[in-house]
PDB file of C-alpha atoms and ligand atoms in Angstrom:
ATOM      1  CA  MET A   1     -13.980  39.233 -16.058  1.00  0.00           C
ATOM      2  CA  SER A   2     -13.026  36.313 -18.294  1.00  0.00           C
ATOM      3  CA  SER A   3     -15.028  33.874 -18.929  1.00  0.00           C
ATOM      4  CA  THR A   4     -13.160  30.519 -17.467  1.00  0.00           C
ATOM      5  CA  ILE A   5     -11.513  29.771 -14.118  1.00  0.00           C
ATOM      6  CA  LYS A   6      -8.316  27.831 -12.991  1.00  0.00           C
ATOM      7  CA  LEU A   7      -8.940  24.480 -11.460  1.00  0.00           C
ATOM      8  CA  GLU A   8      -6.946  22.517 -10.076  1.00  0.00           C
ATOM      9  CA  ILE A   9      -7.650  18.983  -8.688  1.00  0.00           C
ATOM     10  CA  VAL A  10      -4.674  17.972  -5.881  1.00  0.00           C
ATOM     11  CA  THR A  11      -5.127  14.420  -4.199  1.00  0.00           C
ATOM     12  CA  PRO A  12      -2.548  12.747  -1.678  1.00  0.00           C
ATOM     13  CA  ALA A  13      -0.654  11.430  -5.015  1.00  0.00           C
ATOM     14  CA  GLY A  14      -0.186  14.528  -6.446  1.00  0.00           C
ATOM     15  CA  LYS A  15      -1.690  16.688  -9.080  1.00  0.00           C
ATOM     16  CA  LYS A  16      -4.822  15.244 -10.572  1.00  0.00           C
ATOM     17  CA  TYR A  17      -6.141  17.720 -12.644  1.00  0.00           C
ATOM     18  CA  SER A  18      -4.979  21.180 -14.199  1.00  0.00           C
ATOM     19  CA  GLY A  19      -7.530  23.450 -16.364  1.00  0.00           C
ATOM     20  CA  ASP A  20      -9.294  26.623 -17.545  1.00  0.00           C
ATOM     21  CA  VAL A  21     -13.203  26.053 -17.184  1.00  0.00           C
ATOM     22  CA  GLU A  22     -16.640  27.694 -17.335  1.00  0.00           C
ATOM     23  CA  TYR A  23     -18.076  26.244 -14.145  1.00  0.00           C
ATOM     24  CA  LEU A  24     -17.820  23.805 -11.598  1.00  0.00           C
ATOM     25  CA  LYS A  25     -20.366  22.178  -8.884  1.00  0.00           C
ATOM     26  CA  ALA A  26     -18.710  20.424  -6.092  1.00  0.00           C
ATOM     27  CA  PRO A  27     -20.628  18.356  -4.005  1.00  0.00           C
ATOM     28  CA  ALA A  28     -19.831  21.482  -0.278  1.00  0.00           C
ATOM     29  CA  LEU A  29     -20.613  20.053   2.637  1.00  0.00           C
ATOM     30  CA  ASP A  30     -23.674  21.961   2.947  1.00  0.00           C
ATOM     31  CA  GLY A  31     -25.013  21.184  -0.387  1.00  0.00           C
ATOM     32  CA  GLU A  32     -24.000  21.767  -3.891  1.00  0.00           C
ATOM     33  CA  ILE A  33     -22.139  24.902  -4.742  1.00  0.00           C
ATOM     34  CA  GLY A  34     -21.778  26.020  -8.162  1.00  0.00           C
ATOM     35  CA  ILE A  35     -18.631  28.151  -9.162  1.00  0.00           C
ATOM     36  CA  LEU A  36     -18.801  30.733 -12.059  1.00  0.00           C
ATOM     37  CA  PRO A  37     -15.772  32.355 -12.822  1.00  0.00           C
ATOM     38  CA  GLY A  38     -15.560  36.091 -10.483  1.00  0.00           C
ATOM     39  CA  HIS A  39     -16.863  34.119  -7.561  1.00  0.00           C
ATOM     40  CA  ALA A  40     -16.837  35.609  -4.377  1.00  0.00           C
ATOM     41  CA  PRO A  41     -13.551  33.893  -1.921  1.00  0.00           C
ATOM     42  CA  LEU A  42     -15.051  31.573  -0.296  1.00  0.00           C
ATOM     43  CA  VAL A  43     -13.258  27.810   1.731  1.00  0.00           C
ATOM     44  CA  THR A  44     -15.595  25.203   2.096  1.00  0.00           C
ATOM     45  CA  GLY A  45     -15.394  21.299   3.336  1.00  0.00           C
ATOM     46  CA  LEU A  46     -16.154  18.385   0.558  1.00  0.00           C
ATOM     47  CA  LYS A  47     -17.762  15.570   0.833  1.00  0.00           C
ATOM     48  CA  ILE A  48     -18.042  12.322  -0.933  1.00  0.00           C
ATOM     49  CA  GLY A  49     -19.518  12.643  -4.665  1.00  0.00           C
ATOM     50  CA  LEU A  50     -19.336  14.269  -7.683  1.00  0.00           C
ATOM     51  CA  LEU A  51     -17.396  17.115  -9.437  1.00  0.00           C
ATOM     52  CA  GLU A  52     -18.932  18.601 -12.519  1.00  0.00           C
ATOM     53  CA  LEU A  53     -16.925  20.705 -14.673  1.00  0.00           C
ATOM     54  CA  LYS A  54     -17.977  22.309 -17.797  1.00  0.00           C
ATOM     55  CA  LYS A  55     -15.656  23.852 -20.595  1.00  0.00           C
ATOM     56  CA  GLY A  56     -17.117  24.511 -24.145  1.00  0.00           C
ATOM     57  CA  GLU A  57     -18.855  21.430 -25.582  1.00  0.00           C
ATOM     58  CA  GLU A  58     -16.289  19.048 -22.482  1.00  0.00           C
ATOM     59  CA  ARG A  59     -17.932  18.375 -19.525  1.00  0.00           C
ATOM     60  CA  LEU A  60     -16.232  16.166 -17.116  1.00  0.00           C
ATOM     61  CA  VAL A  61     -17.536  14.187 -14.814  1.00  0.00           C
ATOM     62  CA  ILE A  62     -14.785  13.216 -11.490  1.00  0.00           C
ATOM     63  CA  PRO A  63     -16.107  11.225  -7.919  1.00  0.00           C
ATOM     64  CA  ILE A  64     -14.540  12.474  -5.019  1.00  0.00           C
ATOM     65  CA  SER A  65     -13.703  12.027  -1.234  1.00  0.00           C
ATOM     66  CA  GLU A  66     -13.561  14.116   1.147  1.00  0.00           C
ATOM     67  CA  GLY A  67     -11.622  17.507   1.479  1.00  0.00           C
ATOM     68  CA  PHE A  68     -11.758  21.322   1.091  1.00  0.00           C
ATOM     69  CA  MET A  69     -12.105  23.494  -1.672  1.00  0.00           C
ATOM     70  CA  GLU A  70     -11.227  27.365  -2.121  1.00  0.00           C
ATOM     71  CA  VAL A  71     -12.091  29.718  -4.971  1.00  0.00           C
ATOM     72  CA  THR A  72     -10.918  33.227  -5.370  1.00  0.00           C
ATOM     73  CA  PRO A  73     -12.615  34.862  -8.422  1.00  0.00           C
ATOM     74  CA  ASP A  74      -9.317  33.178 -10.760  1.00  0.00           C
ATOM     75  CA  ASN A  75      -8.916  30.034  -9.423  1.00  0.00           C
ATOM     76  CA  ILE A  76     -10.616  27.090  -7.713  1.00  0.00           C
ATOM     77  CA  ASN A  77      -8.242  24.673  -5.642  1.00  0.00           C
ATOM     78  CA  VAL A  78      -9.892  21.180  -4.453  1.00  0.00           C
ATOM     79  CA  VAL A  79      -7.596  19.079  -2.327  1.00  0.00           C
ATOM     80  CA  VAL A  80      -9.430  15.692  -1.638  1.00  0.00           C
ATOM     81  CA  ARG A  81      -8.169  12.480  -0.738  1.00  0.00           C
ATOM     82  CA  THR A  82      -8.820  11.038  -3.599  1.00  0.00           C
ATOM     83  CA  ALA A  83     -10.216  11.146  -7.756  1.00  0.00           C
ATOM     84  CA  GLU A  84     -10.516  10.089 -10.422  1.00  0.00           C
ATOM     85  CA  LEU A  85     -10.302  11.435 -13.751  1.00  0.00           C
ATOM     86  CA  PRO A  86     -12.734   8.961 -16.046  1.00  0.00           C
ATOM     87  CA  GLU A  87      -9.926   6.780 -17.712  1.00  0.00           C
ATOM     88  CA  GLU A  88      -8.815   5.884 -14.764  1.00  0.00           C
ATOM     89  CA  ILE A  89     -12.083   4.614 -12.919  1.00  0.00           C
ATOM     90  CA  ASP A  90     -12.469   0.652 -13.133  1.00  0.00           C
ATOM     91  CA  VAL A  91     -16.461  -0.073 -12.859  1.00  0.00           C
ATOM     92  CA  GLU A  92     -15.815  -3.517 -11.881  1.00  0.00           C
ATOM     93  CA  ARG A  93     -13.926  -2.833  -8.234  1.00  0.00           C
ATOM     94  CA  ALA A  94     -17.021   0.116  -7.603  1.00  0.00           C
ATOM     95  CA  ARG A  95     -19.541  -2.337  -8.103  1.00  0.00           C
ATOM     96  CA  ARG A  96     -17.687  -4.594  -6.043  1.00  0.00           C
ATOM     97  CA  ALA A  97     -17.279  -2.172  -3.884  1.00  0.00           C
ATOM     98  CA  LYS A  98     -21.219  -1.606  -3.930  1.00  0.00           C
ATOM     99  CA  GLU A  99     -21.817  -5.028  -3.667  1.00  0.00           C
ATOM    100  CA  ARG A 100     -19.841  -5.629  -0.570  1.00  0.00           C
ATOM    101  CA  GLU A 101     -20.698  -2.298   1.738  1.00  0.00           C
ATOM    102  CA  GLU A 102     -24.306  -3.385   1.227  1.00  0.00           C
ATOM    103  CA  LYS A 103     -24.148  -6.771   2.098  1.00  0.00           C
ATOM    104  CA  ARG A 104     -22.241  -5.209   5.102  1.00  0.00           C
ATOM    105  CA  LEU A 105     -25.362  -2.384   5.365  1.00  0.00           C
ATOM    106  CA  ASN A 106     -27.847  -5.355   5.193  1.00  0.00           C
ATOM    107  CA  GLY A 107     -26.674  -8.698   6.719  1.00  0.00           C
ATOM    108  CA  ALA A 108     -25.120  -8.182   9.665  1.00  0.00           C
ATOM    109  CA  ASP A 109     -27.320  -9.870  11.552  1.00  0.00           C
ATOM    110  CA  VAL A 110     -26.310  -7.912  14.750  1.00  0.00           C
ATOM    111  CA  GLY A 111     -26.116  -5.160  13.517  1.00  0.00           C
ATOM    112  CA  LEU A 112     -23.106  -3.224  13.036  1.00  0.00           C
ATOM    113  CA  ASP A 113     -21.254  -0.907  15.831  1.00  0.00           C
ATOM    114  CA  TYR A 114     -20.759   2.591  15.109  1.00  0.00           C
ATOM    115  CA  VAL A 115     -17.788   3.511  13.620  1.00  0.00           C
ATOM    116  CA  ASP A 116     -18.038  -0.044  11.242  1.00  0.00           C
ATOM    117  CA  TYR A 117     -21.674   1.628   9.735  1.00  0.00           C
ATOM    118  CA  VAL A 118     -20.180   5.039   9.167  1.00  0.00           C
ATOM    119  CA  ARG A 119     -16.994   3.719   7.103  1.00  0.00           C
ATOM    120  CA  ALA A 120     -19.554   1.416   4.992  1.00  0.00           C
ATOM    121  CA  ARG A 121     -21.557   4.600   4.639  1.00  0.00           C
ATOM    122  CA  ALA A 122     -18.897   6.237   3.334  1.00  0.00           C
ATOM    123  CA  ALA A 123     -17.293   3.469   1.339  1.00  0.00           C
ATOM    124  CA  LEU A 124     -20.911   2.241  -0.339  1.00  0.00           C
ATOM    125  CA  GLU A 125     -21.303   6.341  -0.820  1.00  0.00           C
ATOM    126  CA  ARG A 126     -17.513   6.396  -2.767  1.00  0.00           C
ATOM    127  CA  ALA A 127     -18.631   3.794  -5.100  1.00  0.00           C
ATOM    128  CA  LEU A 128     -22.128   4.866  -6.129  1.00  0.00           C
ATOM    129  CA  ALA A 129     -20.448   8.339  -6.623  1.00  0.00           C
ATOM    130  CA  ARG A 130     -17.697   6.356  -8.972  1.00  0.00           C
ATOM    131  CA  LEU A 131     -20.474   4.320 -10.652  1.00  0.00           C
ATOM    132  CA  LYS A 132     -22.153   7.877 -10.660  1.00  0.00           C
ATOM    133  CA  ALA A 133     -19.784   9.490 -12.841  1.00  0.00           C
ATOM    134  CA  ALA A 134     -18.642   5.781 -14.804  1.00  0.00           C
ATOM    135  CA  GLU A 135     -22.493   6.295 -17.058  1.00  0.00           C
ATOM    136  CA  ALA A 136     -21.573  10.551 -17.129  1.00  0.00           C
ATOM    137  CA  ASN A 137     -18.690  10.442 -18.649  1.00  0.00           C
ATOM    138  CA  SER A 138     -19.995   7.524 -21.243  1.00  0.00           C
ATOM    139  CA  ARG A 139     -22.647   9.959 -22.362  1.00  0.00           C
TER     140      ARG A 139
HETATM  141  P1  ATP B   5     -12.099  -0.239  -2.732  1.00  0.00           P
HETATM  142  O1  ATP B   5     -13.122  -1.143  -1.520  1.00  0.00           O
HETATM  143  O2  ATP B   5     -12.543  -1.219  -4.223  1.00  0.00           O
HETATM  144  O3  ATP B   5     -10.686  -0.209  -2.407  1.00  0.00           O
HETATM  145  P2  ATP B   5     -12.293   2.401  -1.766  1.00  0.00           P
HETATM  146  O4  ATP B   5     -13.282   3.838  -1.488  1.00  0.00           O
HETATM  147  O5  ATP B   5     -12.384   1.529  -0.348  1.00  0.00           O
HETATM  148  O6  ATP B   5     -12.450   1.189  -2.691  1.00  0.00           O
HETATM  149  P3  ATP B   5     -10.252   4.724  -1.501  1.00  0.00           P
HETATM  150  O7  ATP B   5      -9.673   4.427  -0.165  1.00  0.00           O
HETATM  151  O8  ATP B   5     -11.574   5.461  -1.872  1.00  0.00           O
HETATM  152  O9  ATP B   5     -11.270   3.110  -1.654  1.00  0.00           O
HETATM  153  O10 ATP B   5      -9.320   5.173  -2.778  1.00  0.00           O
HETATM  154  C1  ATP B   5      -7.930   4.526  -2.134  1.00  0.00           C
HETATM  155  C2  ATP B   5      -7.165   4.160  -3.525  1.00  0.00           C
HETATM  156  O11 ATP B   5      -8.043   3.688  -4.736  1.00  0.00           O
HETATM  157  C3  ATP B   5      -7.166   5.786  -4.220  1.00  0.00           C
HETATM  158  O12 ATP B   5      -6.419   6.138  -5.023  1.00  0.00           O
HETATM  159  C4  ATP B   5      -8.479   5.943  -5.153  1.00  0.00           C
HETATM  160  O13 ATP B   5      -8.616   6.364  -6.728  1.00  0.00           O
HETATM  161  C5  ATP B   5      -7.964   4.323  -6.346  1.00  0.00           C
HETATM  162  N1  ATP B   5      -9.644   3.857  -6.007  1.00  0.00           N
HETATM  163  C6  ATP B   5     -10.574   2.954  -5.323  1.00  0.00           C
HETATM  164  N2  ATP B   5     -11.630   2.758  -6.673  1.00  0.00           N
HETATM  165  C7  ATP B   5     -11.537   2.915  -7.253  1.00  0.00           C
HETATM  166  C8  ATP B   5     -12.267   2.920  -8.756  1.00  0.00           C
HETATM  167  N3  ATP B   5     -13.297   1.929  -8.585  1.00  0.00           N
HETATM  168  N4  ATP B   5     -11.564   2.903  -9.546  1.00  0.00           N
HETATM  169  C9  ATP B   5     -10.059   3.493  -9.908  1.00  0.00           C
HETATM  170  N5  ATP B   5      -9.659   3.526  -8.565  1.00  0.00           N
HETATM  171  C10 ATP B   5     -10.081   3.985  -7.470  1.00  0.00           C
END
């Protein structure tokens, strides 16, 4: 069996990443999932969080928002609404988004209606994932 598995990450803007990896950790809907070459086939939803991939000495952390992942023994296909490579992450923008959404969630005197609450939570989670990824990639 090969020691690597081919990973592709696609967003509506096009292909984000394509390469052979030794290991991928992904935020599946029902919890973190680790994928090694030869993994049993599966399809799962992905939630906002971090993809962590490993190849030799290379470690890459990629923040994603919602999507899907298809795994076969030789391939991993990730299709997500957004994903940013390390050099694309705008840390200042993510900080501003985090502050804005925290204010929205904490500061609303009369409370948020449910839809606004869910949107603000999701926006906060995206900002936190981007900040965590930027931090992890700079180590
Ligand atoms: P913001 O409030 O800053 O727009 P958002 O979470 O609402 O953030 P998204 O709707 O998830 O933004 O993404 C819209 C587009 O902007 C996507 O292409 C995404 O990759 C990009 N993007 C969002 N935030 C950042 C960031 N901090 N750094 C780099 N790209 C970002």
